[in-house]
Coordinates of C-alpha atoms in Angstrom, one line a residue:
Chain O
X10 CA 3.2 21.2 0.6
X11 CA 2.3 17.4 0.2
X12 CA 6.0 16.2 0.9
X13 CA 6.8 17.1 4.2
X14 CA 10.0 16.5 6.3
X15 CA 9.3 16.2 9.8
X16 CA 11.7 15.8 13.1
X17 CA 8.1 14.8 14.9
X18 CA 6.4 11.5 15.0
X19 CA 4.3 11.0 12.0
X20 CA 0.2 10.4 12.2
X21 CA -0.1 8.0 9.3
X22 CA -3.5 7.9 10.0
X23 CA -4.4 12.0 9.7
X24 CA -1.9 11.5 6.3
X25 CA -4.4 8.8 4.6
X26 CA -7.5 10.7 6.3
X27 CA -6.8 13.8 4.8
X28 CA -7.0 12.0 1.5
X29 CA -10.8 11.1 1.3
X30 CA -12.8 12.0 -1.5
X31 CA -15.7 10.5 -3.3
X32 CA -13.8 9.9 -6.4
X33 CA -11.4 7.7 -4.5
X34 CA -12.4 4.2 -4.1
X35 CA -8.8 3.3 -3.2
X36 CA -5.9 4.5 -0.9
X37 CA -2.4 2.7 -0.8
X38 CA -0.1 3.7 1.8
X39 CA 3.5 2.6 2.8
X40 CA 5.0 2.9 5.9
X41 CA 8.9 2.3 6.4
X42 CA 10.2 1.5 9.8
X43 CA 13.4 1.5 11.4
X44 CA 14.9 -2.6 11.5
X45 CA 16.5 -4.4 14.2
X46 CA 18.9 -5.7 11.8
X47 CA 20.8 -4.3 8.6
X48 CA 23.0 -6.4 6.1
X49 CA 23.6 -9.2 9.0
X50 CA 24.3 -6.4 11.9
X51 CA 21.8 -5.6 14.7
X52 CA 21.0 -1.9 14.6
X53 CA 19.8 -0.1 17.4
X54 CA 18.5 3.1 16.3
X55 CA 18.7 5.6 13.1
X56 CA 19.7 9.0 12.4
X57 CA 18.5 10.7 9.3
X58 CA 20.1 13.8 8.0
X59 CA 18.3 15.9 5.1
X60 CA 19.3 18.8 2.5
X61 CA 15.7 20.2 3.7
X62 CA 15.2 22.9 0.6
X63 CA 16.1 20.5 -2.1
X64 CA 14.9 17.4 -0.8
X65 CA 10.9 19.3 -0.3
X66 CA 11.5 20.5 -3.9
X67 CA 12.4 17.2 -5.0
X68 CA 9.9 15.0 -3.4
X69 CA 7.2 17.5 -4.6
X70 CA 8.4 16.8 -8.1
X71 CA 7.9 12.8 -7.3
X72 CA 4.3 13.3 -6.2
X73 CA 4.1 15.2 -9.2
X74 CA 5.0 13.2 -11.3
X75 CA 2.7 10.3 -9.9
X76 CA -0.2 12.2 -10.1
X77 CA 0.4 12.6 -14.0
X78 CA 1.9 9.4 -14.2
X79 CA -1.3 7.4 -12.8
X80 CA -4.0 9.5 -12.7
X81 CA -4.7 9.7 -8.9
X82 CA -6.8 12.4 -6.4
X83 CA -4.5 13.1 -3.9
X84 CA -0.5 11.9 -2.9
X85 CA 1.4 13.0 0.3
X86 CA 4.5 11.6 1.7
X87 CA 6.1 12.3 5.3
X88 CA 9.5 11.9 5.9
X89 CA 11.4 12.0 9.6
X90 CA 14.8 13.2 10.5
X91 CA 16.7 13.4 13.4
X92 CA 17.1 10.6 15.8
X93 CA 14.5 7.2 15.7
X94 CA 14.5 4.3 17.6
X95 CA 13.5 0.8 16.4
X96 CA 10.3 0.6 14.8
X97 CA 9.4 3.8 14.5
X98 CA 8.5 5.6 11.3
X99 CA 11.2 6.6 9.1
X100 CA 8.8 7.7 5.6
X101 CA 4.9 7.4 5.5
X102 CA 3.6 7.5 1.7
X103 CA -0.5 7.6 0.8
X104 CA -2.1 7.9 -2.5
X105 CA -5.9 7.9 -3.2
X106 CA -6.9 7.4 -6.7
X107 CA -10.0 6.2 -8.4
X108 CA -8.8 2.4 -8.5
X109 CA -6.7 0.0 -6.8
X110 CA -4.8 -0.2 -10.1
X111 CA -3.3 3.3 -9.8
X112 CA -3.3 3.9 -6.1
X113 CA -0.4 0.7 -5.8
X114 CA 1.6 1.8 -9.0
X115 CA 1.8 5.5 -7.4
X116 CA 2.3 4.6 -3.9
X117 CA 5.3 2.4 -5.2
X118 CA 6.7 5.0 -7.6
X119 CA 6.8 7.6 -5.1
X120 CA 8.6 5.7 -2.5
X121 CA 10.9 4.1 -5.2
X122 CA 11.9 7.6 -6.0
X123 CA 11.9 9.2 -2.9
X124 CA 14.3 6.5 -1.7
X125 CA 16.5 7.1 -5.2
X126 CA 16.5 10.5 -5.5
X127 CA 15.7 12.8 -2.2
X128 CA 18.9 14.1 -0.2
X129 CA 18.0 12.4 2.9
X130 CA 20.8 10.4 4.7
X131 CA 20.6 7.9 6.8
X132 CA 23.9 6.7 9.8
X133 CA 22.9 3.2 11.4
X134 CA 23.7 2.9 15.2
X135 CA 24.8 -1.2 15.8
X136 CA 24.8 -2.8 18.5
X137 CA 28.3 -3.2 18.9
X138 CA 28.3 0.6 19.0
X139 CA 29.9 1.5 15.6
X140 CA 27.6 3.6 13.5
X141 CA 27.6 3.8 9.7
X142 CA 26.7 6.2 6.7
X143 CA 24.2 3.6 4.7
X144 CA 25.6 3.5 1.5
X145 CA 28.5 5.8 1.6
X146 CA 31.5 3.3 2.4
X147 CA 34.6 3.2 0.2
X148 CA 37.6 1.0 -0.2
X149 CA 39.8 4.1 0.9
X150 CA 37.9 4.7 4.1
X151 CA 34.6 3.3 6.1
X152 CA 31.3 5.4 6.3
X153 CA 32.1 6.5 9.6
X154 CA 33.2 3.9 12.2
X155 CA 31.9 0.6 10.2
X156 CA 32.5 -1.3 6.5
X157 CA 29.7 -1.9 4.2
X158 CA 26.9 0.0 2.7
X159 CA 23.8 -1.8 4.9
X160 CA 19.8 -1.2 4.0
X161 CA 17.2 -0.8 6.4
X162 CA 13.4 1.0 7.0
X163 CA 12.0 -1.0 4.1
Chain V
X1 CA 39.9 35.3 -10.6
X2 CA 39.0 34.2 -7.5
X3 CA 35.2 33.0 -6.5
X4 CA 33.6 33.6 -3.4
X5 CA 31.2 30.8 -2.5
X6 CA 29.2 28.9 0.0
X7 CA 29.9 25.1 0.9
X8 CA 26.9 23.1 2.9
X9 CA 28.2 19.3 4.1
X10 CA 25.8 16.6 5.0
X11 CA 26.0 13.2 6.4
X12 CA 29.2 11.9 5.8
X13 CA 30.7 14.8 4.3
X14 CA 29.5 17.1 7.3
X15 CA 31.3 14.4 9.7
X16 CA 34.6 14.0 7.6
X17 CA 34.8 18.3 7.4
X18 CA 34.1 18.9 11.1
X19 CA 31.6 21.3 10.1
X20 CA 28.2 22.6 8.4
X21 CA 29.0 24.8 6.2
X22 CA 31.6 27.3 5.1
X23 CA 32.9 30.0 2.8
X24 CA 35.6 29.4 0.0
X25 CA 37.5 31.3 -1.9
X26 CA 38.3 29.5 -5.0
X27 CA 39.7 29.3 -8.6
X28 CA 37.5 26.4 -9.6
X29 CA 35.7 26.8 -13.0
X30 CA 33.6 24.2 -12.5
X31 CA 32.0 22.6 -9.6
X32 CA 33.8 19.0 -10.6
X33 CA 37.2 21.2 -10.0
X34 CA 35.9 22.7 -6.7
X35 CA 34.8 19.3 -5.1
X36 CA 38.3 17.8 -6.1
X37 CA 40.0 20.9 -4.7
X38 CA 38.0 20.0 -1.1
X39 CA 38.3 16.5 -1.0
X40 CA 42.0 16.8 -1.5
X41 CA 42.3 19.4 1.3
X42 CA 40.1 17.7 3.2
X43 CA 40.7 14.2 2.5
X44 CA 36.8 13.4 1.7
X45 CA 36.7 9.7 1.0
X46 CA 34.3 9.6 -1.3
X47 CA 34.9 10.0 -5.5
X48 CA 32.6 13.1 -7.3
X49 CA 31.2 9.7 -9.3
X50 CA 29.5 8.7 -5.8
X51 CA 28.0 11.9 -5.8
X52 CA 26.1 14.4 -7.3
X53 CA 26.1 18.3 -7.0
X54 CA 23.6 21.1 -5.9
X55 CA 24.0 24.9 -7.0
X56 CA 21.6 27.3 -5.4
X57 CA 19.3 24.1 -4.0
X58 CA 19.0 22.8 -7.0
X59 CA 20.6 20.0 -9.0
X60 CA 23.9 20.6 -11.2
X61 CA 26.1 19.2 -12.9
X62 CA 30.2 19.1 -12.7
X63 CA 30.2 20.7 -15.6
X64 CA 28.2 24.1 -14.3
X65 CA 30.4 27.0 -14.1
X66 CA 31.4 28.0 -10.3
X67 CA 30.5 31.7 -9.4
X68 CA 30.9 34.3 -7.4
X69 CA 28.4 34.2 -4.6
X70 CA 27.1 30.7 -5.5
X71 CA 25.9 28.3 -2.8
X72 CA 27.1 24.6 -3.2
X73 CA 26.6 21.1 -1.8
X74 CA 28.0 17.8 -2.8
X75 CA 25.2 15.4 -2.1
X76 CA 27.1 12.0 -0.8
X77 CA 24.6 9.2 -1.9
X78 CA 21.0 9.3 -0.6
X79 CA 19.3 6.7 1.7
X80 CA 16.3 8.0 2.7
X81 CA 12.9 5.6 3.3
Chain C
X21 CA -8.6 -14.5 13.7
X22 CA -6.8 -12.0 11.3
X23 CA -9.4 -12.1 9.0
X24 CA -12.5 -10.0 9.7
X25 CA -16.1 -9.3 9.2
X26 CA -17.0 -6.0 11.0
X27 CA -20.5 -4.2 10.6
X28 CA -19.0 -1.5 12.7
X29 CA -16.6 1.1 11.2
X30 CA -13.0 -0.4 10.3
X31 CA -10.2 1.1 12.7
X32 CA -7.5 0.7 10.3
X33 CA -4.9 2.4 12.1
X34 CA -5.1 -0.1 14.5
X35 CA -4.6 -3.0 12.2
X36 CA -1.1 -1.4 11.0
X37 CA -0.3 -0.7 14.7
X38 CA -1.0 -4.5 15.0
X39 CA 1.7 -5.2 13.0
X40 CA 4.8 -4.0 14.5
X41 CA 7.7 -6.1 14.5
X42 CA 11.1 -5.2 14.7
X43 CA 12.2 -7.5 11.5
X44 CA 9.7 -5.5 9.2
X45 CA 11.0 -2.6 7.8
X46 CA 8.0 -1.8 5.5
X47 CA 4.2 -1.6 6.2
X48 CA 1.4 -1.3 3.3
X49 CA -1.8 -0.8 3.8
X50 CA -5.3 -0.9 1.3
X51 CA -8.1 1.1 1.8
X52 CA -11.2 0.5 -0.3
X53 CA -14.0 3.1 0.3
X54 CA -17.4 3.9 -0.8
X55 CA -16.7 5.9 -4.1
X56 CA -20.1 8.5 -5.4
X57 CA -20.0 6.9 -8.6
X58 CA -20.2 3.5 -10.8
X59 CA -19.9 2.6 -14.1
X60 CA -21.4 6.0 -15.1
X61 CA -24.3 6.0 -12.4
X62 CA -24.4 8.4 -8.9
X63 CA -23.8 6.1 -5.6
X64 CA -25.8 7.1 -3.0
X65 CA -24.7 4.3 -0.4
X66 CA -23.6 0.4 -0.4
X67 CA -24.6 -2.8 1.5
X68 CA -22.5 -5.6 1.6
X69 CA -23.8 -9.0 2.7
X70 CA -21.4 -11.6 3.6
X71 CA -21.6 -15.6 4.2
X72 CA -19.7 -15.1 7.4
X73 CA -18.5 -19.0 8.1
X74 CA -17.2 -19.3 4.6
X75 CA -16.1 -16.0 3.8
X76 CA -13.9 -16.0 7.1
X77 CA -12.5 -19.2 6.1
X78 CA -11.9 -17.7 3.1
X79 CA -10.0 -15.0 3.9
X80 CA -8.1 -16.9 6.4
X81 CA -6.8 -18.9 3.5
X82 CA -5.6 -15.9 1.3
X83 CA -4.1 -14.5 4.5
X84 CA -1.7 -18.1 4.8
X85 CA -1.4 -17.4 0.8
X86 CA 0.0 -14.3 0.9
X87 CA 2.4 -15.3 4.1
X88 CA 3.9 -18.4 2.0
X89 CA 4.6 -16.9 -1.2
X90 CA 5.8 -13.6 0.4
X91 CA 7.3 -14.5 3.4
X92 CA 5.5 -11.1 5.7
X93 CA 5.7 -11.0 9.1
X94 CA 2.3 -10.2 9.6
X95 CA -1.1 -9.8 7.4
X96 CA -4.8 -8.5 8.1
X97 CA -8.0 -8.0 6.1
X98 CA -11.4 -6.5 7.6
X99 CA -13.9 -6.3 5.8
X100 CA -17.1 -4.6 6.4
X101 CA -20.9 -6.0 6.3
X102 CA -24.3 -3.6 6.7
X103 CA -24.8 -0.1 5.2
X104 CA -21.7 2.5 4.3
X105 CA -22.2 5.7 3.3
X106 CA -20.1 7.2 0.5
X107 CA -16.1 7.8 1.7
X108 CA -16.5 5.2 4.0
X109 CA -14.0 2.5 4.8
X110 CA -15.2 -0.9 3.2
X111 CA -11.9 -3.3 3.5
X112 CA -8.2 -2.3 4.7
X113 CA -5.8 -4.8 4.3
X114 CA -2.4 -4.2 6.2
X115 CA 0.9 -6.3 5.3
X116 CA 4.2 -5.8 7.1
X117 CA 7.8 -7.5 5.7
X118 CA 11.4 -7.4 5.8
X119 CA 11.3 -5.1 2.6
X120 CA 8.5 -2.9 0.7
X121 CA 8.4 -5.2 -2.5
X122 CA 7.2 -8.6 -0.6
X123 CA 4.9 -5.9 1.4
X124 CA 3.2 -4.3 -1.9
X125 CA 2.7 -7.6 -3.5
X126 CA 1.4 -9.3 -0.4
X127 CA -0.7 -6.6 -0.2
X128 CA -1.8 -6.8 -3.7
X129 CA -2.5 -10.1 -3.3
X130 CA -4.9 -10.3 -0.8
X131 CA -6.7 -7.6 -2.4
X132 CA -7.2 -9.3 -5.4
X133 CA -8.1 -12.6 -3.5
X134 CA -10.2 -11.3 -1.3
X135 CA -12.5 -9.6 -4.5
X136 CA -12.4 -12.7 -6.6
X137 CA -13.1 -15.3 -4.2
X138 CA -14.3 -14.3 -0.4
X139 CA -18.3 -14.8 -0.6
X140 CA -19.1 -11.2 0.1
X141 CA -21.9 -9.1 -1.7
X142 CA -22.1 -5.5 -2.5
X143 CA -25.5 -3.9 -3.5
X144 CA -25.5 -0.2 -4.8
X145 CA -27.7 2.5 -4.1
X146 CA -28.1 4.6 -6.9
X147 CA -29.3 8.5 -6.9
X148 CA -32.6 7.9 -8.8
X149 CA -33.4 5.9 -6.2
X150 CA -32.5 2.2 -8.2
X151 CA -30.6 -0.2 -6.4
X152 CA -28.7 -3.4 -7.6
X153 CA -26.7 -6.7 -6.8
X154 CA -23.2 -5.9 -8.2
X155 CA -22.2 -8.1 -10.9
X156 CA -25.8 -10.1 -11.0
X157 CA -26.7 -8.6 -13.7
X158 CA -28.1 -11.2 -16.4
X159 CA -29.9 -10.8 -19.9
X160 CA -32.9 -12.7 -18.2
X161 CA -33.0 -10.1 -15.4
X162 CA -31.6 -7.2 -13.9
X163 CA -29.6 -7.6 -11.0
X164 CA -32.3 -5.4 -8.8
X165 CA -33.8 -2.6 -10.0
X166 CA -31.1 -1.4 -12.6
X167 CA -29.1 -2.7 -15.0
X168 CA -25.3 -3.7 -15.9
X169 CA -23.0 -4.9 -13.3
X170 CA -21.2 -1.7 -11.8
X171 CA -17.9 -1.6 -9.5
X172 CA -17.5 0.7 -6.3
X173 CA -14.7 0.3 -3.8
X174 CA -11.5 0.0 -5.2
Chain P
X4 CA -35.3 -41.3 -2.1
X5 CA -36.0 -37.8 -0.5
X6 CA -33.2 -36.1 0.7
X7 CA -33.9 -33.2 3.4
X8 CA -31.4 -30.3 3.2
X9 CA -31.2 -26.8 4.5
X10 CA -30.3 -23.5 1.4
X11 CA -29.2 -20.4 3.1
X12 CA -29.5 -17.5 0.4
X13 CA -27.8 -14.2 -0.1
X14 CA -27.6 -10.8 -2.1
X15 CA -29.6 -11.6 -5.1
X16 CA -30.9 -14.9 -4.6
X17 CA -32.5 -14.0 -1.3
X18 CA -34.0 -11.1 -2.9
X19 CA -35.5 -13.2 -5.6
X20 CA -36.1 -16.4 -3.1
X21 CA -37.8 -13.8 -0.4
X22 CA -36.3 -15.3 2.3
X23 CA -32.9 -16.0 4.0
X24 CA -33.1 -20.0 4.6
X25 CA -35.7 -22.7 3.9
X26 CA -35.5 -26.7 4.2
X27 CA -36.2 -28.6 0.7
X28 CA -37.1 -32.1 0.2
X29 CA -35.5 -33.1 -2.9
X30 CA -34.6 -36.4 -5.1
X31 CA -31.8 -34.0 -7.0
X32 CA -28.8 -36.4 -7.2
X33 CA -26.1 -33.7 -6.9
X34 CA -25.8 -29.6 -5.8
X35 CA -26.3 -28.7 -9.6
X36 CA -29.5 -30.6 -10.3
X37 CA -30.7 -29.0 -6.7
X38 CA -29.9 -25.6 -8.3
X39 CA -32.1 -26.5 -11.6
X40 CA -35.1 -27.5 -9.4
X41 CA -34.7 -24.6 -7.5
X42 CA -33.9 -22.2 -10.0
X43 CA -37.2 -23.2 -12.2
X44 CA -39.8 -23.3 -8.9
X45 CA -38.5 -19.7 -8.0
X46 CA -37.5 -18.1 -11.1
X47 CA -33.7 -17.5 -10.6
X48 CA -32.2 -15.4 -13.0
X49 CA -28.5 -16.2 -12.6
X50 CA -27.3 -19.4 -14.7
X51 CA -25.4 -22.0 -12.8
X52 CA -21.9 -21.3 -14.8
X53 CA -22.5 -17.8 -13.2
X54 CA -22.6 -18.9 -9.5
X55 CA -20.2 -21.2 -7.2
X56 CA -21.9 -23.5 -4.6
X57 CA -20.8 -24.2 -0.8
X58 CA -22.1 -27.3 1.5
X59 CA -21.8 -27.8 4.7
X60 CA -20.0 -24.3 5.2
X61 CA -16.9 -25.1 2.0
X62 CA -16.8 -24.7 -1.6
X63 CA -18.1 -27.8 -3.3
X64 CA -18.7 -28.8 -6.9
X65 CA -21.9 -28.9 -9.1
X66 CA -20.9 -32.7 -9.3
X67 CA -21.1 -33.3 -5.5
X68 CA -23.6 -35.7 -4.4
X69 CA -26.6 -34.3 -2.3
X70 CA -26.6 -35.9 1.2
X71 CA -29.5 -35.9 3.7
X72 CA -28.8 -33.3 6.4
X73 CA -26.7 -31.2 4.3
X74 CA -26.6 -27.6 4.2
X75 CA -26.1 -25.8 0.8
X76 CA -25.3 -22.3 -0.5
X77 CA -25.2 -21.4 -3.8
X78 CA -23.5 -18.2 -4.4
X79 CA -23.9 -15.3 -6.7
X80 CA -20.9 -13.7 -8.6
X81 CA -18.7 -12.0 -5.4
X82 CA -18.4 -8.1 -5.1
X83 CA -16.0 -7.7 -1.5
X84 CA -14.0 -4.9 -1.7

């Protein structure tokens, strides 16, 4: 399994280590961390929530896909749930490939994707103790104790 | 005829139910008619075009026929990264 | 100094660690490394050779660059000197911003920069023993014991 | 008038040069005539158009003039990365 979900720190590091190869000249990672501040509201720490069958099965697909997509030797991607505080890591992507070229185009596809398309859910905690669904408010009700669909780990 | 089935809630959905997961018993022929049958018991406040469907962890459509046995979630939308 | 010339090995870890701040929600990182083959040929090894005072001047400048047009909260580039051996780390560059697109282009950026204009040199080691001055090739002359100019590194 | 600067050379040109740094007396009026004097006594291979040249530790033009005490790079097509 190259997509992972995790409830444990992630170790970037072992992630792009784990990815050397002598046909790789290049290795793009992204790492998205949990904000101190989210559509104009301080946050204060993250929850993430994830349908953990479907969402291995779909990121696998992703880093599928960008392996076909841009020719590159190796493509893992780490995500957390459960409970983060600010600044840790939420998602860690690497690719290797032969060439820069590739290596940025699939680093960004797969966290483009992952972020579009993998049922993982995020609730924001604020500082003025409300806490939010990102993305799921409505005009008939709030996503759970705020307003607003807010944005945050990148 | 009714259906037997299995309902998973996440996120929002999971908050607004008061639970995980439970087992319906339903005349829904599709999966569109079975989210609109919970969210009107259950006063979910999001619309089925906010979200998208699962059937047996995998993706489906509103369309897909509901059967006995079947294992559903509704998939509010998605924010990981 | 966030520009660096290192002849030891390149903790790049470190660098990204560097750059924690809670108003950057996305982290992306470049790895180049010692790839076993160029333009066709086996790579046994590398040097690189830099002109230290006007490379880190350089580099220091494409760092501000990138920080203007992007608006990061933080970017580093090292950028190793001496021998490598193949799959070793030859430059990381490591960007953090509010959001992942300023962080991949940033990223990109200095990459490219730091390739087209930081006076750094890269000689190959070949496995027929050959060795030559990347990109010094000239119909006068080769560029060291082989021929063509050949890439390595990303 | 004889001008005394310092030439640092790297990668190729110190190869072909066989050393790192020397001090030349010259009468070239500006950083690209010192590079054609140079380039003919030692049998450069590189063209000018193919290199860049640095004095006194910054990028300067072919058109600079040569001044006494200054020190002058000329640099071989970059490979960092």
């Amino acid at each position: 399994m190259d997509f992972k979900l995790t409830d444990k720190p992630i170790d970037g590091a072992a992630l792009m280590a784990g990815l050397r190869d002598t046909r790789a000249g290049a290795c793009v990672a992204f790492e998205g961390r949990v904000r101190g501040e989210s559509g104009g509201r301080a946050v204060t720490a993250l929850d993430y929530e994830a349908y953990a069958p479907l969402a291995e099965k779909e990121g696998e697909r992703i880093l599928s896909e960008a392996r076909e997509k841009f020719g590159v030797t190796g493509a893992v991607c780490a995500h957390r749930t459960g409970s983060l505080a600010l600044g840790e890591t939420a998602v860690w992507v690497a690719v290797a490939a032969g060439h820069r070229d590739a290596a940025f185009k699939a680093c960004r596809y797969i966290i483009d994707e992952t972020k579009a398309r993998v049922p993982i859910w995020k609730r924001e905690h604020y500082a003025d103790g409300a806490t939010e669904w990102v993305s799921c408010a409505t005009r008939a009700g709030t996503a759970g104790g705020g307003a607003g669909g807010g944005k945050n780990a990148g | 005829m009714k259906k037997n089935v299995r309902v998973r809630y996440f996120a929002i959905l999971r908050e607004q139910r008061g639970l995980d997961e439970e087992r319906v018993a339903t005349e829904a022929a599709t999966a569109g008619e079975l989210y609109e049958e919970l969210r009107k018991r259950h006063r979910f406040t999001l619309p089925a075009d906010r979200l998208r469907v699962a059937i047996n962890d995998d993706f489906g459509s509103w369309a897909t026929a509901v059967r006995d046995g079947d294992a559903l979630v509704f998939l509010p939308p998605v924010a990981g990264g």
